[in-house]
Amino acid sequence: HLKKGSTGNKRVRENMFIVEKWRLAGMVFVVFTVVFLQVNFSLLLEISERDSLLRQNVEHKNDVSTRMHASRTTEDKSFLHENDNHILPYELSLPARLADAVARSVELKRSNFRSETICPPGTGIGVRPSFHPPNLMGTVCEGWLNRETLQVLDYFLGRRMVGLEWSTGSGTRWFLQRLKFLFSVENDVNWLESTKAGIVTSNIDLSRWKYAAVPTDGKGGETAEYAQFPRRFFSSEQKGGFDFISVDGDSRNSCMREVIQHGLLKPYGILMLDNAERVNFHVIPPSHW
């Protein structure tokens, strides 16, 4: 026992107070550390669970997308994009693009407006008769087609599309200005050279154009070699078909048969038969077209 009020007793009490203070501080630190670790461990668990759920959700979506692509039918209102494997809604598909192009041309017609390509003097290809004015037909800077058809094609054709044409002319240059690549077959060698000269003066990249001269009798008969040339020599470079095909010039019945029977046209592509109102054209596209 220490004597009350003695100096030694006072020092002992001070030392005990210091010890108790540090012991209390140590306990508080330990409790704080335990709580901190528990909270952080809970957060890590929650983040891990969320990450796991997110991965499962992404995998589920990818699986659904794969199954949708595999089970796609003709009744679906989703269509494949022209140059990739993504499924697009109808509003972004080629059929919708064509419908929009027709609606746009109709609206221009109703409003007495027109879309026309104006080129510098002396750069036209060919001539137009007086009964084919610009408000009705394409100029020498455009395809020799009726105005509404040109307006539809102008809106529909795109720089990722590849085209094929039988017969060249002012339309060849007009198509090249809109397409990624164009294949052409011409029966008149001299006319093909005139067309080429008009294209060269327009500074168009000729590497995007492949052409061939395949002579015919020039009397409007059917020449098999002329009609079959694209399938025999162009199709290997454009597997899967063409986005746009124009049938003009000679042997149009044979050319139409080539397109239909040998699948030269891509799904949702456009096949155009010039002067289709003529009674001597007998090939009719399949009814499901």
CSV table of C-alpha atoms in Angstrom, one decimal:
chain,number,residue,atom,x,y,z
A,1,HIS,CA,0.0,0.0,0.0
A,2,LEU,CA,1.2,3.4,-0.9
A,3,LYS,CA,0.8,6.2,1.5
A,4,LYS,CA,-1.9,8.6,0.5
A,5,GLY,CA,-0.5,11.9,-0.9
A,6,SER,CA,2.9,10.6,-1.4
A,7,THR,CA,4.9,11.5,-4.5
A,8,GLY,CA,5.4,7.8,-5.6
A,9,ASN,CA,1.6,7.1,-5.4
A,10,LYS,CA,0.9,10.1,-7.7
A,11,ARG,CA,3.4,8.9,-10.3
A,12,VAL,CA,1.9,5.5,-10.3
A,13,ARG,CA,-1.6,6.9,-10.9
A,14,GLU,CA,-0.2,9.0,-13.8
A,15,ASN,CA,1.5,6.0,-15.4
A,16,MET,CA,-1.7,3.9,-15.1
A,17,PHE,CA,-3.7,6.7,-16.7
A,18,ILE,CA,-1.3,6.8,-19.7
A,19,VAL,CA,-1.4,3.1,-20.0
A,20,GLU,CA,-5.3,3.1,-20.0
A,21,LYS,CA,-5.4,5.9,-22.5
A,22,TRP,CA,-3.2,4.0,-25.0
A,23,ARG,CA,-5.0,0.8,-24.4
A,24,LEU,CA,-8.3,2.5,-25.2
A,25,ALA,CA,-6.8,4.1,-28.3
A,26,GLY,CA,-5.6,0.7,-29.4
A,27,MET,CA,-9.1,-0.9,-29.0
A,28,VAL,CA,-10.7,1.9,-30.9
A,29,PHE,CA,-8.1,1.4,-33.7
A,30,VAL,CA,-8.8,-2.3,-33.8
A,31,VAL,CA,-12.6,-1.8,-34.0
A,32,PHE,CA,-12.2,0.8,-36.7
A,33,THR,CA,-10.0,-1.5,-38.8
A,34,VAL,CA,-12.4,-4.4,-38.5
A,35,VAL,CA,-15.4,-2.2,-39.5
A,36,PHE,CA,-13.4,-0.8,-42.4
A,37,LEU,CA,-12.4,-4.2,-43.7
A,38,GLN,CA,-15.9,-5.5,-43.4
A,39,VAL,CA,-17.3,-2.6,-45.4
A,40,ASN,CA,-14.7,-2.9,-48.1
A,41,PHE,CA,-15.2,-6.6,-48.3
A,42,SER,CA,-18.9,-6.1,-48.8
A,43,LEU,CA,-18.3,-3.6,-51.5
A,44,LEU,CA,-15.9,-5.9,-53.3
A,45,LEU,CA,-18.5,-8.7,-53.1
A,46,GLU,CA,-21.2,-6.4,-54.6
A,47,ILE,CA,-19.0,-5.2,-57.4
A,48,SER,CA,-18.0,-8.8,-58.2
A,49,GLU,CA,-21.7,-9.8,-58.3
A,50,ARG,CA,-22.6,-6.9,-60.5
A,51,ASP,CA,-19.7,-7.7,-62.9
A,52,SER,CA,-20.8,-11.4,-63.0
A,53,LEU,CA,-24.4,-10.3,-63.8
A,54,LEU,CA,-23.2,-7.9,-66.5
A,55,ARG,CA,-21.2,-10.6,-68.2
A,56,GLN,CA,-24.1,-13.0,-68.1
A,57,ASN,CA,-26.4,-10.3,-69.6
A,58,VAL,CA,-23.9,-9.6,-72.4
A,59,GLU,CA,-23.5,-13.3,-73.1
A,60,HIS,CA,-27.3,-13.7,-73.1
A,61,LYS,CA,-27.7,-10.8,-75.6
A,62,ASN,CA,-25.0,-12.3,-77.9
A,63,ASP,CA,-26.7,-15.7,-77.7
A,64,VAL,CA,-30.1,-14.1,-78.5
A,65,SER,CA,-28.6,-12.2,-81.4
A,66,THR,CA,-27.0,-15.4,-82.8
A,67,ARG,CA,-30.2,-17.3,-82.5
A,68,MET,CA,-32.2,-14.4,-84.1
A,69,HIS,CA,-29.7,-14.5,-87.1
A,70,ALA,CA,-29.9,-18.3,-87.4
A,71,SER,CA,-33.7,-18.4,-87.2
A,72,ARG,CA,-34.4,-15.4,-89.5
A,73,THR,CA,-37.2,-16.1,-92.0
A,74,THR,CA,-38.7,-14.3,-95.0
A,75,GLU,CA,-41.5,-13.0,-92.8
A,76,ASP,CA,-39.1,-11.1,-90.5
A,77,LYS,CA,-39.1,-7.3,-90.7
A,78,SER,CA,-35.3,-7.3,-90.2
A,79,PHE,CA,-33.0,-7.3,-93.2
A,80,LEU,CA,-29.3,-7.9,-93.6
A,81,HIS,CA,-27.2,-4.8,-94.4
A,82,GLU,CA,-25.8,-4.9,-97.9
A,83,ASN,CA,-22.2,-5.3,-96.9
A,84,ASP,CA,-22.1,-6.8,-93.3
A,85,ASN,CA,-23.7,-9.4,-91.1
A,86,HIS,CA,-25.6,-7.2,-88.7
A,87,ILE,CA,-29.3,-7.5,-88.6
A,88,LEU,CA,-30.9,-4.1,-89.2
A,89,PRO,CA,-34.5,-3.0,-88.5
A,90,TYR,CA,-36.7,-2.5,-91.6
A,91,GLU,CA,-36.3,1.3,-91.4
A,92,LEU,CA,-32.6,1.0,-92.2
A,93,SER,CA,-32.9,-1.8,-94.8
A,94,LEU,CA,-32.6,-1.7,-98.6
A,95,PRO,CA,-36.4,-2.2,-99.1
A,96,ALA,CA,-37.1,0.8,-96.9
A,97,ARG,CA,-34.4,2.8,-98.7
A,98,LEU,CA,-36.1,2.1,-102.0
A,99,ALA,CA,-39.5,3.0,-100.6
A,100,ASP,CA,-38.1,6.3,-99.4
A,101,ALA,CA,-36.5,6.9,-102.8
A,102,VAL,CA,-39.9,6.4,-104.6
A,103,ALA,CA,-41.7,8.6,-102.1
A,104,ARG,CA,-39.1,11.4,-102.6
A,105,SER,CA,-39.5,11.2,-106.4
A,106,VAL,CA,-43.3,11.3,-106.1
A,107,GLU,CA,-43.2,14.3,-103.8
A,108,LEU,CA,-40.9,16.2,-106.3
A,109,LYS,CA,-43.3,15.4,-109.1
A,110,ARG,CA,-46.3,16.7,-107.2
A,111,SER,CA,-44.5,19.9,-106.4
A,112,ASN,CA,-43.4,20.4,-110.0
A,113,PHE,CA,-39.7,20.2,-108.9
A,114,ARG,CA,-37.0,18.0,-110.2
A,115,SER,CA,-33.5,16.9,-109.4
A,116,GLU,CA,-31.1,17.3,-112.3
A,117,THR,CA,-27.4,17.0,-112.9
A,118,ILE,CA,-25.9,20.0,-114.7
A,119,CYS,CA,-22.5,19.5,-116.3
A,120,PRO,CA,-20.2,22.0,-118.0
A,121,PRO,CA,-20.7,22.7,-121.7
A,122,GLY,CA,-19.0,20.2,-124.0
A,123,THR,CA,-18.8,17.4,-121.4
A,124,GLY,CA,-22.0,15.6,-122.3
A,125,ILE,CA,-22.1,12.1,-123.8
A,126,GLY,CA,-24.4,11.5,-126.7
A,127,VAL,CA,-27.4,13.6,-127.8
A,128,ARG,CA,-31.1,13.9,-126.9
A,129,PRO,CA,-33.9,14.4,-129.4
A,130,SER,CA,-36.1,17.4,-128.9
A,131,PHE,CA,-39.0,15.3,-127.6
A,132,HIS,CA,-36.9,14.3,-124.7
A,133,PRO,CA,-36.6,17.5,-122.7
A,134,PRO,CA,-34.9,17.6,-119.2
A,135,ASN,CA,-38.1,17.7,-117.3
A,136,LEU,CA,-39.1,14.3,-118.8
A,137,MET,CA,-35.8,12.5,-119.5
A,138,GLY,CA,-32.2,12.6,-118.3
A,139,THR,CA,-29.8,15.0,-120.0
A,140,VAL,CA,-26.5,14.1,-121.7
A,141,CYS,CA,-24.9,14.3,-118.3
A,142,GLU,CA,-27.3,11.7,-116.8
A,143,GLY,CA,-28.7,8.3,-117.8
A,144,TRP,CA,-31.1,8.2,-120.7
A,145,LEU,CA,-34.0,7.4,-118.4
A,146,ASN,CA,-37.2,9.1,-117.5
A,147,ARG,CA,-36.8,11.8,-114.8
A,148,GLU,CA,-38.6,10.0,-112.0
A,149,THR,CA,-36.5,6.8,-112.5
A,150,LEU,CA,-33.3,8.9,-112.2
A,151,GLN,CA,-34.5,10.5,-109.0
A,152,VAL,CA,-35.3,7.2,-107.5
A,153,LEU,CA,-31.8,5.8,-108.4
A,154,ASP,CA,-30.1,8.9,-107.3
A,155,TYR,CA,-31.5,8.4,-103.8
A,156,PHE,CA,-31.1,4.6,-103.7
A,157,LEU,CA,-27.7,4.0,-105.1
A,158,GLY,CA,-24.7,4.2,-102.7
A,159,ARG,CA,-20.9,4.1,-102.6
A,160,ARG,CA,-20.9,0.6,-101.1
A,161,MET,CA,-22.8,-0.8,-104.1
A,162,VAL,CA,-21.5,-2.6,-107.2
A,163,GLY,CA,-23.4,-2.3,-110.5
A,164,LEU,CA,-23.6,-4.1,-113.8
A,165,GLU,CA,-24.8,-2.7,-117.1
A,166,TRP,CA,-25.4,-4.0,-120.6
A,167,SER,CA,-24.8,-1.0,-122.9
A,168,THR,CA,-22.8,2.1,-122.1
A,169,GLY,CA,-23.3,5.8,-122.5
A,170,SER,CA,-24.1,8.9,-120.4
A,171,GLY,CA,-25.6,6.7,-117.8
A,172,THR,CA,-22.2,4.9,-117.3
A,173,ARG,CA,-20.6,8.1,-116.0
A,174,TRP,CA,-23.7,8.9,-113.9
A,175,PHE,CA,-23.6,5.4,-112.3
A,176,LEU,CA,-19.9,5.7,-111.6
A,177,GLN,CA,-20.4,8.9,-109.8
A,178,ARG,CA,-22.7,7.0,-107.3
A,179,LEU,CA,-21.5,3.4,-107.1
A,180,LYS,CA,-18.4,1.8,-105.6
A,181,PHE,CA,-17.7,-0.1,-108.8
A,182,LEU,CA,-19.3,-0.7,-112.2
A,183,PHE,CA,-19.0,-3.5,-114.7
A,184,SER,CA,-20.1,-2.7,-118.3
A,185,VAL,CA,-20.7,-4.7,-121.5
A,186,GLU,CA,-21.0,-2.8,-124.8
A,187,ASN,CA,-21.6,-4.3,-128.3
A,188,ASP,CA,-20.4,-1.2,-130.2
A,189,VAL,CA,-16.6,-0.7,-129.9
A,190,ASN,CA,-16.6,2.8,-131.3
A,191,TRP,CA,-19.4,3.9,-128.9
A,192,LEU,CA,-17.5,2.4,-126.0
A,193,GLU,CA,-14.5,4.5,-126.8
A,194,SER,CA,-16.6,7.7,-127.0
A,195,THR,CA,-18.1,6.8,-123.6
A,196,LYS,CA,-14.7,6.3,-122.2
A,197,ALA,CA,-13.5,9.6,-123.5
A,198,GLY,CA,-16.3,11.4,-121.8
A,199,ILE,CA,-15.6,9.7,-118.5
A,200,VAL,CA,-11.9,10.5,-118.7
A,201,THR,CA,-12.6,14.2,-119.0
A,202,SER,CA,-14.7,14.0,-115.8
A,203,ASN,CA,-11.7,13.0,-113.7
A,204,ILE,CA,-13.4,9.8,-112.6
A,205,ASP,CA,-11.2,7.1,-111.2
A,206,LEU,CA,-11.1,4.5,-113.9
A,207,SER,CA,-9.9,1.8,-111.5
A,208,ARG,CA,-13.6,1.6,-110.3
A,209,TRP,CA,-14.8,0.7,-113.8
A,210,LYS,CA,-14.2,-2.6,-115.7
A,211,TYR,CA,-15.6,-2.8,-119.3
A,212,ALA,CA,-15.6,-5.1,-122.3
A,213,ALA,CA,-16.6,-4.8,-125.9
A,214,VAL,CA,-18.6,-7.8,-127.1
A,215,PRO,CA,-19.8,-7.3,-130.7
A,216,THR,CA,-23.3,-8.4,-131.8
A,217,ASP,CA,-25.0,-8.4,-135.2
A,218,GLY,CA,-26.4,-5.0,-134.4
A,219,LYS,CA,-29.8,-6.0,-135.8
A,220,GLY,CA,-31.6,-6.4,-132.5
A,221,GLY,CA,-31.2,-10.2,-132.3
A,222,GLU,CA,-30.2,-12.3,-129.3
A,223,THR,CA,-26.5,-12.9,-129.0
A,224,ALA,CA,-25.6,-15.5,-126.4
A,225,GLU,CA,-22.0,-14.4,-125.9
A,226,TYR,CA,-23.0,-10.8,-125.2
A,227,ALA,CA,-25.6,-11.8,-122.6
A,228,GLN,CA,-23.4,-14.4,-120.9
A,229,PHE,CA,-20.3,-12.3,-120.7
A,230,PRO,CA,-20.9,-10.9,-117.2
A,231,ARG,CA,-21.6,-14.4,-115.7
A,232,ARG,CA,-18.5,-15.9,-117.4
A,233,PHE,CA,-16.0,-13.1,-116.8
A,234,PHE,CA,-17.3,-10.7,-114.1
A,235,SER,CA,-19.1,-12.9,-111.6
A,236,SER,CA,-15.9,-14.4,-110.2
A,237,GLU,CA,-14.8,-10.8,-109.2
A,238,GLN,CA,-18.2,-10.0,-107.6
A,239,LYS,CA,-19.3,-13.1,-105.7
A,240,GLY,CA,-22.8,-12.9,-104.3
A,241,GLY,CA,-24.2,-10.9,-107.1
A,242,PHE,CA,-24.7,-7.2,-108.0
A,243,ASP,CA,-26.6,-4.5,-106.1
A,244,PHE,CA,-27.8,-2.9,-109.3
A,245,ILE,CA,-28.2,-4.2,-112.8
A,246,SER,CA,-29.3,-2.3,-115.9
A,247,VAL,CA,-30.4,-4.2,-119.0
A,248,ASP,CA,-30.2,-2.1,-122.2
A,249,GLY,CA,-28.9,-2.4,-125.8
A,250,ASP,CA,-29.0,-5.7,-127.7
A,251,SER,CA,-30.2,-9.1,-126.5
A,252,ARG,CA,-32.3,-7.9,-123.7
A,253,ASN,CA,-34.4,-11.0,-123.4
A,254,SER,CA,-31.2,-13.1,-123.1
A,255,CYS,CA,-29.7,-10.7,-120.6
A,256,MET,CA,-32.8,-10.8,-118.4
A,257,ARG,CA,-32.7,-14.6,-118.4
A,258,GLU,CA,-29.1,-14.5,-117.4
A,259,VAL,CA,-29.9,-12.3,-114.4
A,260,ILE,CA,-32.9,-14.4,-113.3
A,261,GLN,CA,-31.8,-17.9,-113.9
A,262,HIS,CA,-28.2,-17.5,-112.7
A,263,GLY,CA,-28.9,-15.3,-109.7
A,264,LEU,CA,-26.8,-12.3,-110.7
A,265,LEU,CA,-28.8,-9.9,-108.6
A,266,LYS,CA,-28.2,-9.6,-104.8
A,267,PRO,CA,-31.2,-9.9,-102.4
A,268,TYR,CA,-33.0,-6.5,-102.3
A,269,GLY,CA,-31.1,-5.3,-105.3
A,270,ILE,CA,-32.6,-3.4,-108.3
A,271,LEU,CA,-33.0,-4.9,-111.8
A,272,MET,CA,-33.8,-2.2,-114.4
A,273,LEU,CA,-35.0,-3.1,-117.9
A,274,ASP,CA,-34.9,-0.1,-120.2
A,275,ASN,CA,-38.0,0.4,-122.5
A,276,ALA,CA,-39.8,-2.3,-120.6
A,277,GLU,CA,-43.1,-1.2,-122.3
A,278,ARG,CA,-42.0,-2.8,-125.6
A,279,VAL,CA,-44.0,-5.8,-126.6
A,280,ASN,CA,-40.9,-7.8,-127.8
A,281,PHE,CA,-39.6,-8.3,-124.3
A,282,HIS,CA,-41.0,-11.6,-123.1
A,283,VAL,CA,-39.0,-12.4,-119.9
A,284,ILE,CA,-41.0,-11.8,-116.8
A,285,PRO,CA,-39.3,-11.7,-113.4
A,286,PRO,CA,-40.4,-14.3,-110.8
A,287,SER,CA,-43.7,-13.4,-109.1
A,288,HIS,CA,-42.2,-13.2,-105.6
A,289,TRP,CA,-40.0,-10.3,-106.8
